[in-house]
Short mmCIF file of C-alpha atoms and ligand atoms in Angstrom, two decimals:
data_model
loop_
_atom_site.label_atom_id
_atom_site.label_comp_id
_atom_site.label_asym_id
_atom_site.label_seq_id
_atom_site.Cartn_x
_atom_site.Cartn_y
_atom_site.Cartn_z
CA MET C 1 -12.53 -3.03 36.25
CA ALA C 2 -14.39 -0.33 38.10
CA GLU C 3 -15.93 -1.04 41.48
CA SER C 4 -19.35 -1.41 39.95
CA GLY C 5 -18.02 -4.35 37.92
CA LYS C 6 -18.57 -2.45 34.70
CA TRP C 7 -15.75 -2.47 32.15
CA GLU C 8 -13.59 0.61 32.26
CA PRO C 9 -10.87 1.23 29.69
CA LYS C 10 -7.32 1.00 30.94
CA ILE C 11 -5.05 3.45 29.18
CA LEU C 12 -1.30 3.62 29.40
CA ALA C 13 0.27 7.04 28.82
CA PHE C 14 3.95 7.53 28.10
CA LEU C 15 4.67 11.14 29.00
CA CYS C 16 7.93 12.95 28.57
CA ASN C 17 9.50 14.25 31.73
CA TRP C 18 9.91 17.84 30.64
CA CYS C 19 6.58 18.78 29.10
CA SER C 20 3.69 16.36 29.15
CA TYR C 21 4.43 14.86 32.56
CA ALA C 22 4.69 18.36 33.98
CA GLY C 23 1.46 19.20 32.15
CA ALA C 24 -0.23 16.28 33.88
CA ASP C 25 1.19 17.49 37.17
CA LEU C 26 -0.20 20.95 36.55
CA ALA C 27 -3.62 19.50 35.78
CA GLY C 28 -3.44 17.76 39.16
CA THR C 29 -2.22 20.70 41.21
CA SER C 30 -4.78 22.92 39.50
CA ARG C 31 -7.47 20.43 40.56
CA ILE C 32 -8.67 19.92 36.99
CA GLN C 33 -10.78 16.80 36.76
CA TYR C 34 -9.98 14.15 34.16
CA PRO C 35 -10.96 10.50 33.81
CA PRO C 36 -9.05 8.17 36.13
CA ASN C 37 -8.53 5.59 33.38
CA VAL C 38 -5.04 6.62 32.55
CA ARG C 39 -1.88 5.14 34.08
CA ILE C 40 1.16 7.29 33.51
CA ILE C 41 4.69 6.15 32.77
CA ARG C 42 7.27 8.90 32.81
CA VAL C 43 9.92 8.75 30.11
CA PRO C 44 12.84 11.14 29.54
CA CYS C 45 11.63 12.13 26.08
CA SER C 46 8.99 11.07 23.57
CA GLY C 47 11.97 9.97 21.50
CA ARG C 48 12.64 7.33 24.13
CA VAL C 49 9.39 5.55 23.39
CA SER C 50 10.18 2.44 21.43
CA PRO C 51 7.44 0.85 19.34
CA PHE C 52 8.04 -2.20 21.52
CA PHE C 53 6.67 -0.28 24.53
CA ILE C 54 3.47 0.30 22.62
CA LEU C 55 3.06 -3.20 21.20
CA SER C 56 3.97 -4.86 24.50
CA SER C 57 1.40 -2.74 26.30
CA LEU C 58 -1.29 -3.81 23.87
CA GLN C 59 -0.16 -7.42 24.14
CA LYS C 60 -0.44 -7.28 27.92
CA GLY C 61 -4.01 -6.12 27.56
CA VAL C 62 -4.22 -2.35 27.96
CA ASP C 63 -7.10 -0.90 26.00
CA GLY C 64 -5.27 2.12 24.71
CA VAL C 65 -1.84 3.70 24.54
CA LEU C 66 -1.11 7.40 24.51
CA VAL C 67 2.28 8.94 23.88
CA SER C 68 2.78 12.62 24.51
CA GLY C 69 5.83 14.87 24.37
CA CYS C 70 6.83 18.49 24.05
CA HIS C 71 5.46 20.50 21.14
CA PRO C 72 7.70 20.47 18.05
CA GLY C 73 10.50 22.94 18.52
CA GLU C 74 10.26 22.77 22.32
CA CYS C 75 11.98 19.48 23.03
CA HIS C 76 14.30 19.57 26.03
CA TYR C 77 16.78 17.62 23.91
CA LEU C 78 16.05 19.85 20.92
CA THR C 79 15.14 17.19 18.36
CA GLY C 80 13.90 14.12 20.27
CA ASN C 81 10.27 14.74 19.44
CA TYR C 82 11.04 15.45 15.78
CA SER C 83 12.66 12.03 15.46
CA ALA C 84 9.82 10.49 17.43
CA ARG C 85 7.27 12.07 15.12
CA ARG C 86 8.70 10.26 12.11
CA LYS C 87 8.80 6.95 13.96
CA PHE C 88 5.25 7.35 15.23
CA ALA C 89 3.86 8.37 11.86
CA LEU C 90 5.08 5.09 10.41
CA LEU C 91 4.07 2.98 13.39
CA LYS C 92 0.59 4.43 13.50
CA SER C 93 0.09 3.88 9.82
CA LEU C 94 1.42 0.32 10.02
CA LEU C 95 -0.84 -0.60 12.93
CA GLU C 96 -3.88 0.78 11.16
CA PHE C 97 -2.93 -1.04 7.99
CA ALA C 98 -2.74 -4.26 9.98
CA GLY C 99 -6.25 -3.65 11.27
CA VAL C 100 -5.58 -2.34 14.77
CA GLU C 101 -8.34 0.18 15.51
CA GLU C 102 -7.36 3.73 14.70
CA SER C 103 -7.81 5.22 18.17
CA ARG C 104 -6.10 2.45 20.15
CA VAL C 105 -2.74 4.15 19.83
CA GLN C 106 -2.60 7.93 19.93
CA PHE C 107 0.01 10.64 19.92
CA SER C 108 -0.12 14.21 21.14
CA TRP C 109 1.92 17.16 22.36
CA VAL C 110 1.28 18.79 25.73
CA SER C 111 3.54 21.43 27.23
CA ALA C 112 4.29 21.98 30.92
CA SER C 113 1.92 24.92 31.05
CA GLU C 114 -1.01 23.12 29.46
CA GLY C 115 -2.73 21.42 32.38
CA ALA C 116 -6.12 22.10 30.84
CA ARG C 117 -5.04 20.69 27.49
CA PHE C 118 -3.80 17.55 29.23
CA ALA C 119 -7.15 17.05 30.95
CA LYS C 120 -9.01 17.59 27.68
CA LEU C 121 -6.69 15.16 25.92
CA ILE C 122 -7.32 12.43 28.46
CA GLU C 123 -11.07 13.04 28.23
CA LYS C 124 -10.99 12.74 24.46
CA VAL C 125 -8.77 9.68 24.37
CA THR C 126 -10.72 7.92 27.11
CA ALA C 127 -14.03 8.59 25.40
CA GLU C 128 -12.74 7.25 22.11
CA ILE C 129 -11.31 4.11 23.63
CA ARG C 130 -14.44 3.54 25.68
CA GLU C 131 -16.35 3.69 22.43
CA LEU C 132 -14.10 1.02 20.92
CA GLY C 133 -14.60 -1.36 23.80
CA PRO C 134 -12.03 -3.73 25.29
CA SER C 135 -8.94 -4.33 23.22
CA LYS C 136 -8.77 -7.78 21.62
CA ARG C 137 -6.34 -7.58 18.74
CA LEU C 138 -2.73 -8.19 19.69
CA VAL C 139 -3.73 -9.27 23.22
CA LYS C 140 -1.95 -12.40 24.31
CA THR C 141 -4.36 -15.08 25.40
CA PRO C 142 -3.33 -17.16 28.40
CA HIS C 143 -2.71 -20.72 27.33
CA GLN C 144 -4.55 -23.71 28.67
CA GLY C 145 -2.95 -26.95 29.76
CA VAL C 146 -0.01 -28.13 31.77
CA PHE C 147 2.66 -27.37 29.23
CA HIS C 148 1.98 -23.67 29.15
CA ALA C 149 0.75 -23.31 32.70
CA THR C 150 3.93 -21.78 34.05
CA ALA C 151 4.86 -19.78 31.00
CA ASN C 152 2.06 -17.34 31.50
CA LYS C 153 2.09 -16.90 35.25
CA MET D 1 22.16 -16.25 -20.73
CA GLN D 2 25.34 -17.99 -21.85
CA GLN D 3 26.66 -14.62 -22.92
CA LEU D 4 26.00 -13.08 -19.50
CA THR D 5 27.64 -16.07 -17.86
CA ASN D 6 30.71 -15.66 -20.03
CA GLU D 7 30.96 -11.96 -19.31
CA ILE D 8 30.68 -12.53 -15.55
CA ARG D 9 33.37 -15.22 -15.70
CA ALA D 10 35.72 -12.98 -17.66
CA ILE D 11 35.30 -10.12 -15.19
CA ALA D 12 35.77 -12.44 -12.20
CA ARG D 13 38.89 -13.94 -13.77
CA LYS D 14 40.39 -10.52 -14.30
CA LEU D 15 39.57 -9.33 -10.78
CA LEU D 16 41.11 -12.41 -9.19
CA ARG D 17 44.15 -12.43 -11.44
CA GLU D 18 44.88 -8.79 -10.72
CA LYS D 19 44.29 -9.46 -7.03
CA LYS D 20 41.72 -6.67 -6.88
CA VAL D 21 39.53 -8.90 -4.73
CA GLU D 22 39.98 -12.04 -2.68
CA VAL D 23 36.56 -13.48 -3.36
CA VAL D 24 33.90 -13.16 -6.02
CA ILE D 25 30.39 -13.78 -4.76
CA GLY D 26 28.06 -14.91 -7.49
CA PHE D 27 25.87 -17.81 -8.53
CA GLU D 28 26.58 -21.30 -9.73
CA ARG D 29 24.32 -23.92 -11.26
CA GLY D 30 22.41 -25.81 -8.59
CA SER D 31 22.27 -29.59 -8.47
CA MET D 32 18.61 -29.60 -9.52
CA PRO D 33 17.00 -27.99 -12.54
CA LEU D 34 15.50 -24.51 -11.91
CA ARG D 35 17.95 -23.85 -9.14
CA SER D 36 20.98 -21.63 -9.01
CA ARG D 37 22.80 -21.11 -5.77
CA PRO D 38 25.22 -18.59 -4.29
CA CYS D 39 28.88 -19.46 -4.63
CA PHE D 40 32.17 -18.03 -3.46
CA ILE D 41 35.02 -18.07 -5.93
CA ARG D 42 38.51 -17.53 -4.53
CA LYS D 43 40.72 -19.04 -7.22
CA GLU D 44 41.08 -18.15 -10.85
CA GLU D 45 40.72 -21.83 -11.82
CA GLU D 46 37.26 -21.88 -10.32
CA VAL D 47 35.67 -19.02 -12.20
CA ASN D 48 33.95 -21.36 -14.59
CA ARG D 49 31.64 -22.37 -11.80
CA LEU D 50 30.04 -18.94 -12.09
CA PHE D 51 26.75 -19.01 -13.89
CA TRP D 52 23.85 -16.74 -14.70
CA ASP D 53 20.23 -17.50 -15.50
CA GLY D 54 16.72 -16.58 -14.39
CA PHE D 55 17.00 -18.38 -11.09
CA CYS D 56 19.73 -16.32 -9.46
CA GLU D 57 17.26 -15.00 -6.94
CA ASN D 58 19.12 -14.81 -3.62
CA ALA D 59 20.02 -11.38 -2.32
CA LEU D 60 23.79 -11.77 -2.32
CA ALA D 61 24.40 -8.58 -0.35
CA VAL D 62 23.50 -10.64 2.72
CA TYR D 63 27.06 -12.04 2.56
CA LEU D 64 28.83 -8.70 2.73
CA PRO D 65 28.55 -7.35 6.29
CA LYS D 66 31.37 -8.53 8.58
CA ARG D 67 33.31 -9.99 5.64
CA LYS D 68 37.04 -9.47 6.16
CA GLU D 69 38.05 -10.17 2.54
CA ARG D 70 37.84 -7.68 -0.25
CA ALA D 71 34.91 -8.95 -2.27
CA ALA D 72 33.32 -8.57 -5.67
CA ILE D 73 29.62 -9.23 -5.83
CA VAL D 74 27.38 -9.98 -8.77
CA ALA D 75 24.61 -7.45 -8.28
CA LYS D 76 21.15 -7.15 -9.78
CA GLY D 77 19.23 -3.90 -9.29
CA CYS D 78 17.95 -4.91 -5.87
CA ASP D 79 21.32 -6.27 -4.75
CA SER D 80 23.01 -3.01 -5.63
CA ARG D 81 20.40 -1.09 -3.67
CA ALA D 82 21.02 -3.30 -0.66
CA VAL D 83 24.76 -2.62 -0.95
CA VAL D 84 24.06 1.12 -1.07
CA GLU D 85 22.05 0.90 2.15
CA LEU D 86 24.73 -1.23 3.78
CA ILE D 87 27.41 1.29 2.84
CA LYS D 88 25.26 4.09 4.28
CA GLU D 89 24.77 2.14 7.47
CA LYS D 90 28.53 1.57 7.67
CA GLN D 91 28.26 -2.19 7.42
CA VAL D 92 30.23 -2.31 4.19
CA GLN D 93 33.15 -0.14 3.11
CA ARG D 94 32.75 1.23 -0.37
CA ASP D 95 36.40 0.71 -1.24
CA ARG D 96 36.35 -2.92 -0.15
CA VAL D 97 33.61 -4.07 -2.46
CA ILE D 98 33.39 -4.22 -6.22
CA LEU D 99 29.96 -4.44 -7.76
CA ILE D 100 29.60 -6.45 -10.94
CA GLY D 101 26.31 -4.96 -12.06
CA VAL D 102 23.87 -7.08 -14.02
CA PRO D 103 20.74 -5.41 -15.39
CA CYS D 104 18.02 -7.87 -14.41
CA ARG D 105 14.98 -8.93 -16.41
CA GLY D 106 13.36 -10.37 -13.32
CA MET D 107 13.87 -13.70 -11.68
CA VAL D 108 11.66 -16.67 -12.38
CA ASP D 109 9.47 -18.20 -9.70
CA ARG D 110 10.48 -21.85 -9.63
CA SER D 111 7.44 -22.99 -7.71
CA ARG D 112 5.05 -21.61 -10.32
CA ILE D 113 6.90 -23.37 -13.12
CA GLU D 114 6.87 -26.59 -11.14
CA SER D 115 3.18 -26.41 -10.44
CA SER D 116 2.42 -25.62 -14.07
CA ALA D 117 4.33 -28.74 -15.11
CA ALA D 118 2.99 -30.93 -12.28
CA PRO D 119 2.61 -33.83 -11.88
CA ARG D 120 5.33 -34.28 -14.49
CA ARG D 121 8.87 -33.87 -13.23
CA ILE D 122 11.19 -31.42 -14.87
CA LEU D 123 14.61 -32.91 -15.49
CA GLU D 124 16.18 -30.18 -17.52
CA MET D 125 15.58 -26.54 -18.29
CA ARG D 126 17.09 -24.23 -20.82
CA GLU D 127 16.60 -20.51 -20.94
CA ILE D 128 16.82 -18.67 -24.25
CA GLU D 129 15.84 -15.01 -24.24
CA ASP D 130 12.22 -14.93 -23.12
CA THR D 131 11.56 -18.65 -23.40
CA LEU D 132 12.06 -21.43 -20.95
CA ILE D 133 12.31 -24.90 -22.44
CA LEU D 134 11.41 -27.58 -19.97
CA ARG D 135 12.20 -31.20 -20.56
CA GLY D 136 11.13 -34.27 -18.64
CA THR D 137 11.28 -37.99 -19.41
CA ASP D 138 8.27 -37.86 -21.71
CA PHE D 139 7.60 -34.22 -22.43
CA GLU D 140 9.05 -31.01 -23.69
CA GLU D 141 7.35 -27.71 -23.16
CA THR D 142 8.06 -24.07 -23.88
CA LEU D 143 6.99 -21.34 -21.47
CA LYS D 144 7.14 -17.59 -21.67
CA ARG D 145 9.64 -16.47 -19.06
CA SER D 146 8.04 -13.12 -18.34
CA GLU D 147 4.82 -14.78 -17.23
CA PHE D 148 6.46 -16.60 -14.36
CA LEU D 149 8.34 -13.86 -12.55
CA HIS D 150 8.44 -13.44 -8.79
CA GLU D 151 5.95 -10.98 -7.31
CA SER D 152 8.76 -8.70 -6.17
CA CYS D 153 10.21 -8.67 -9.69
CA LYS D 154 6.87 -7.80 -11.27
CA THR D 155 6.69 -4.58 -9.23
CA CYS D 156 10.40 -3.79 -9.50
CA THR D 157 11.17 -0.24 -10.59
CA HIS D 158 14.96 -0.48 -10.60
CA PRO D 159 16.10 -3.50 -12.61
CA ASN D 160 19.42 -1.83 -13.41
CA PRO D 161 22.15 -1.66 -10.78
CA VAL D 162 22.09 1.77 -9.12
CA LEU D 163 25.75 1.41 -8.20
CA HIS D 164 28.31 -0.61 -10.08
CA ASP D 165 31.99 -0.75 -10.87
CA VAL D 166 31.73 -3.00 -13.89
CA LEU D 167 28.62 -3.54 -15.95
CA VAL D 168 27.60 -6.77 -17.60
CA SER D 169 25.32 -6.65 -20.63
CA GLU D 170 23.09 -3.74 -21.51
CA TRP D 171 21.03 -1.22 -19.64
CA LEU D 172 17.35 -2.10 -19.51
CA GLU D 173 14.42 0.20 -19.83
CA GLU D 174 12.97 1.10 -16.42
CA LYS D 175 9.23 1.21 -15.95
CA ASN D 176 8.03 3.84 -13.57
CA GLU D 177 4.35 3.17 -13.20
CA ASP D 178 2.98 3.08 -9.67
CA PRO D 179 3.76 -0.38 -8.32
CA PHE D 180 1.61 0.00 -5.19
CA ALA D 181 -1.77 -1.00 -6.58
CA ASP D 182 -1.83 -4.10 -4.37
CA ILE D 183 -1.28 -2.03 -1.24
CA GLN D 184 -4.02 0.41 -2.19
CA THR D 185 -6.46 -2.40 -2.82
CA PHE D 186 -5.64 -3.95 0.52
CA ASP D 187 -5.92 -0.61 2.29
CA ALA D 188 -9.42 -0.21 0.90
CA LEU D 189 -10.65 -3.28 2.81
CA THR D 190 -12.17 -2.83 6.26
CA ALA D 191 -9.92 -2.99 9.31
CA GLU D 192 -11.62 -6.27 10.21
CA GLU D 193 -10.84 -7.83 6.85
CA ARG D 194 -7.24 -6.64 6.92
CA TRP D 195 -6.74 -7.97 10.42
CA ASP D 196 -8.27 -11.33 9.52
CA TYR D 197 -6.19 -11.69 6.37
CA LEU D 198 -2.91 -10.84 8.07
CA ASN D 199 -3.72 -13.00 11.05
CA LYS D 200 -4.36 -15.94 8.80
CA GLU D 201 -1.07 -15.34 7.02
CA VAL D 202 0.87 -14.89 10.22
CA ASP D 203 -0.66 -18.00 11.75
CA LYS D 204 1.19 -20.09 9.17
CA CYS D 205 4.49 -18.76 10.44
CA ILE D 206 6.68 -21.28 12.24
CA ARG D 207 9.10 -18.61 13.45
CA CYS D 208 12.09 -20.11 11.73
CA TYR D 209 13.40 -16.60 11.02
CA ALA D 210 14.52 -17.58 7.54
CA CYS D 211 13.00 -14.30 6.34
CA ARG D 212 15.30 -12.41 8.66
CA ASN D 213 18.35 -14.45 7.73
CA ALA D 214 17.78 -14.01 4.01
CA CYS D 215 17.34 -10.25 4.29
CA PRO D 216 20.42 -8.27 3.27
CA LEU D 217 19.45 -5.46 5.64
CA CYS D 218 18.99 -7.66 8.73
CA TYR D 219 22.47 -7.73 10.21
CA CYS D 220 22.01 -6.84 13.89
CA PRO D 221 24.35 -8.92 16.06
CA GLU D 222 21.45 -9.51 18.39
CA CYS D 223 18.03 -9.54 16.79
CA PHE D 224 15.05 -8.48 18.90
CA VAL D 225 13.56 -11.94 18.49
CA ASP D 226 16.56 -13.43 20.26
CA ALA D 227 16.94 -10.80 22.95
CA SER D 228 15.98 -11.92 26.41
CA LEU D 229 16.72 -8.84 28.48
CA PRO D 230 14.13 -7.55 27.93
CA GLN D 231 12.30 -10.18 25.98
CA TRP D 232 10.10 -8.13 23.72
CA ILE D 233 8.30 -10.98 22.10
CA GLY D 234 7.50 -14.33 23.57
CA LYS D 235 8.66 -17.59 22.07
CA SER D 236 5.15 -18.97 22.20
CA ILE D 237 2.90 -19.93 19.34
CA ASP D 238 0.37 -17.36 20.51
CA SER D 239 -0.68 -15.41 17.46
CA SER D 240 -0.03 -12.10 19.21
CA ASP D 241 3.66 -12.98 19.53
CA THR D 242 3.89 -13.91 15.88
CA MET D 243 1.97 -10.83 14.78
CA ILE D 244 4.22 -8.57 16.81
CA PHE D 245 7.24 -10.31 15.33
CA HIS D 246 5.96 -9.56 11.85
CA LEU D 247 5.00 -5.97 12.62
CA MET D 248 8.35 -5.25 14.19
CA ARG D 249 10.35 -7.06 11.53
CA ALA D 250 8.70 -4.89 8.92
CA TYR D 251 9.06 -1.79 11.07
CA HIS D 252 12.77 -2.32 11.58
CA LEU D 253 13.13 -2.31 7.81
CA ALA D 254 11.19 0.90 7.31
CA GLY D 255 13.20 3.14 5.02
CA ARG D 256 15.75 0.36 4.56
CA CYS D 257 13.86 -2.39 2.72
CA VAL D 258 14.93 -2.45 -0.91
CA SER D 259 12.04 -4.67 -2.01
CA CYS D 260 14.29 -7.50 -3.14
CA GLY D 261 11.74 -10.09 -2.02
CA ALA D 262 14.37 -12.37 -0.49
CA CYS D 263 12.36 -12.64 2.73
CA GLU D 264 9.29 -13.88 0.97
CA ARG D 265 11.20 -16.37 -1.15
CA ALA D 266 12.98 -17.76 1.90
CA CYS D 267 9.76 -18.46 3.78
CA PRO D 268 9.09 -22.21 3.83
CA VAL D 269 5.38 -21.83 4.49
CA GLY D 270 4.49 -19.00 2.12
CA VAL D 271 3.59 -16.21 4.53
CA ASP D 272 2.63 -13.02 2.67
CA ILE D 273 5.52 -11.06 4.14
CA ARG D 274 5.47 -8.47 1.39
CA LYS D 275 2.29 -6.71 2.52
CA LEU D 276 3.71 -5.09 5.62
CA ASN D 277 7.08 -4.35 4.03
CA ARG D 278 5.56 -2.73 1.02
CA LYS D 279 3.16 -0.69 3.06
CA LEU D 280 6.14 0.86 4.80
CA VAL D 281 8.05 1.30 1.55
CA LYS D 282 5.05 3.24 0.28
CA ASP D 283 4.64 5.28 3.46
CA VAL D 284 8.30 6.22 3.57
CA LYS D 285 8.07 7.36 -0.02
CA ASP D 286 4.83 9.28 0.46
CA LEU D 287 5.67 10.86 3.80
CA PHE D 288 9.41 11.44 3.60
CA GLY D 289 10.15 11.25 -0.12
CA TYR D 290 12.71 8.52 0.36
CA GLU D 291 13.37 5.33 -1.55
CA ALA D 292 15.88 2.97 -0.03
CA GLY D 293 19.19 2.30 -1.70
CA LEU D 294 19.03 4.76 -4.55
CA ASN D 295 21.97 6.97 -3.68
CA LEU D 296 24.74 7.25 -1.16
CA GLU D 297 24.11 10.87 -0.23
CA GLN D 298 20.49 11.06 0.91
CA THR D 299 20.19 10.60 4.69
CA SER D 300 18.08 7.66 5.86
CA PRO D 301 14.57 8.85 6.67
CA LEU D 302 14.61 7.76 10.31
CA ALA D 303 18.01 9.28 10.94
CA THR D 304 16.75 12.74 10.14
CA PHE D 305 13.61 14.90 10.21
CA ARG D 306 12.10 18.05 8.87
CA PRO D 307 10.38 20.62 11.07
CA ASP D 308 7.37 20.46 8.74
CA ASP D 309 6.97 16.66 8.77
CA THR D 310 3.45 15.33 8.81
CA GLU D 311 1.41 16.11 11.92
CA SER D 312 -1.87 14.74 10.65
CA PHE D 313 -1.93 11.88 13.15
CA ILE D 314 -1.28 14.07 16.21
CA VAL D 315 -4.31 14.49 18.48
CA ASN D 316 -5.23 18.07 19.18
CA PRO D 317 -7.80 18.10 21.98
S1 LIG N 401 12.65 -7.04 4.05
FE1 LIG N 401 12.53 -8.56 2.42
S2 LIG N 401 12.28 -7.35 0.55
FE2 LIG N 401 13.00 -5.94 2.13
S3 LIG N 401 15.25 -5.90 1.94
FE3 LIG N 401 14.75 -7.48 3.46
S4 LIG N 401 14.61 -9.41 2.30
FE4 LIG N 401 14.49 -7.71 0.80
S1 LIG N 402 10.44 -17.37 6.94
FE1 LIG N 402 8.20 -17.60 7.03
S2 LIG N 402 7.85 -19.14 8.64
FE2 LIG N 402 9.98 -18.44 8.85
S3 LIG N 402 9.83 -16.80 10.40
FE3 LIG N 402 9.71 -15.81 8.37
S4 LIG N 402 7.51 -15.69 7.97
FE4 LIG N 402 7.77 -17.15 9.62
#
């Protein structure tokens, strides 16, 4: 929630240590402005991102998830992002099939030298998720009543 | 049917007598009409328990992983595909299993027969070629077998065993028309409608995990639904937990599901489990050109990649 009380999308970004995280860093050190809606989690490789990370994030109520790694062919571990690409292609298709809005979960590649691309990516993703509004599908609703009171603390 | 039964018995007898295997996994007549159940034959004297009819629907490959004995398994098309995947995933050793292949004309959906006969009770059933003769206390009725097949059997493209050591009966003609019409129709609905439909299905789920237990490809020693460190999905009845269970169950079977339908048949509350599984079967075929369980050589789609794999979903700002 922004200070004004207006809804602001909360976006979780899983960025690989070697490219996209460094790209985000470059955007920062180069003083490139991008929307403050994104919270970054650094992962060793886009191949490390389990579909559980993505679904759990949505369940806990983030409005969008972004995963970004090195461009194909530039993975620090040589093939991590290639494997990830296959996994993500299926996950994305499955989520859409199940009716989760298309732009809720997004994937991209950003290299360490692409600070400007990172900023543009965050702008695009934030705008799209803002357009969608708050996430509702897959969000866990806190239970009412004594029985569940502690379970959802 | 009697002929198939006899052939299976003869093969089992020979295998046990020659000590080629220690156990033959097949089906025996259940204690109720319209039911056949898995059985484990270890002695030559017991081979006459083995039986074959249109109700041998369980995916027997589920009994192979972790089995210490050398086993023979009666395998329909789907069972043989499951064994192929299990061999590829190193859960079964090729030289420790003998497949008794049975070309399959599809298994009959008991519940549909029962509801067509209701409220009368069926006391006896005989299967001759494509007819089922039902008998109750005061009725006798003949049904056409092929009209009462399981959903998974209606869309089956591989009724013949893809891998077998001995073959029972004759090779059947395989139909190769696109079996994914249902998925395309569903995909054409709006996201809202798809979400609502699946949510309604998933809301029936009581999380008994019978679908997982019946699946020949679900063999993890610790399933994600049981894991507690970290606990990826809650044990609650919140529909998000159940939905995530279903999404992830299907996802874990991507490129591995052999479309045997065992999961759906095991479900006590009739959740439409097939939708998500089949969507992924279709995607894996369309995107990576892979169909599970068809040969021992092709690498599993998620264990490999191609530099020119699809990029269409990648955001390019
Ligand atoms: S997911 Fe269902 S259809 Fe697929 S292999 Fe497992 S039991 Fe068979
Ligand atoms: S068998 Fe049916 S009720 Fe049981 S966990 Fe699977 S879908 Fe849910």
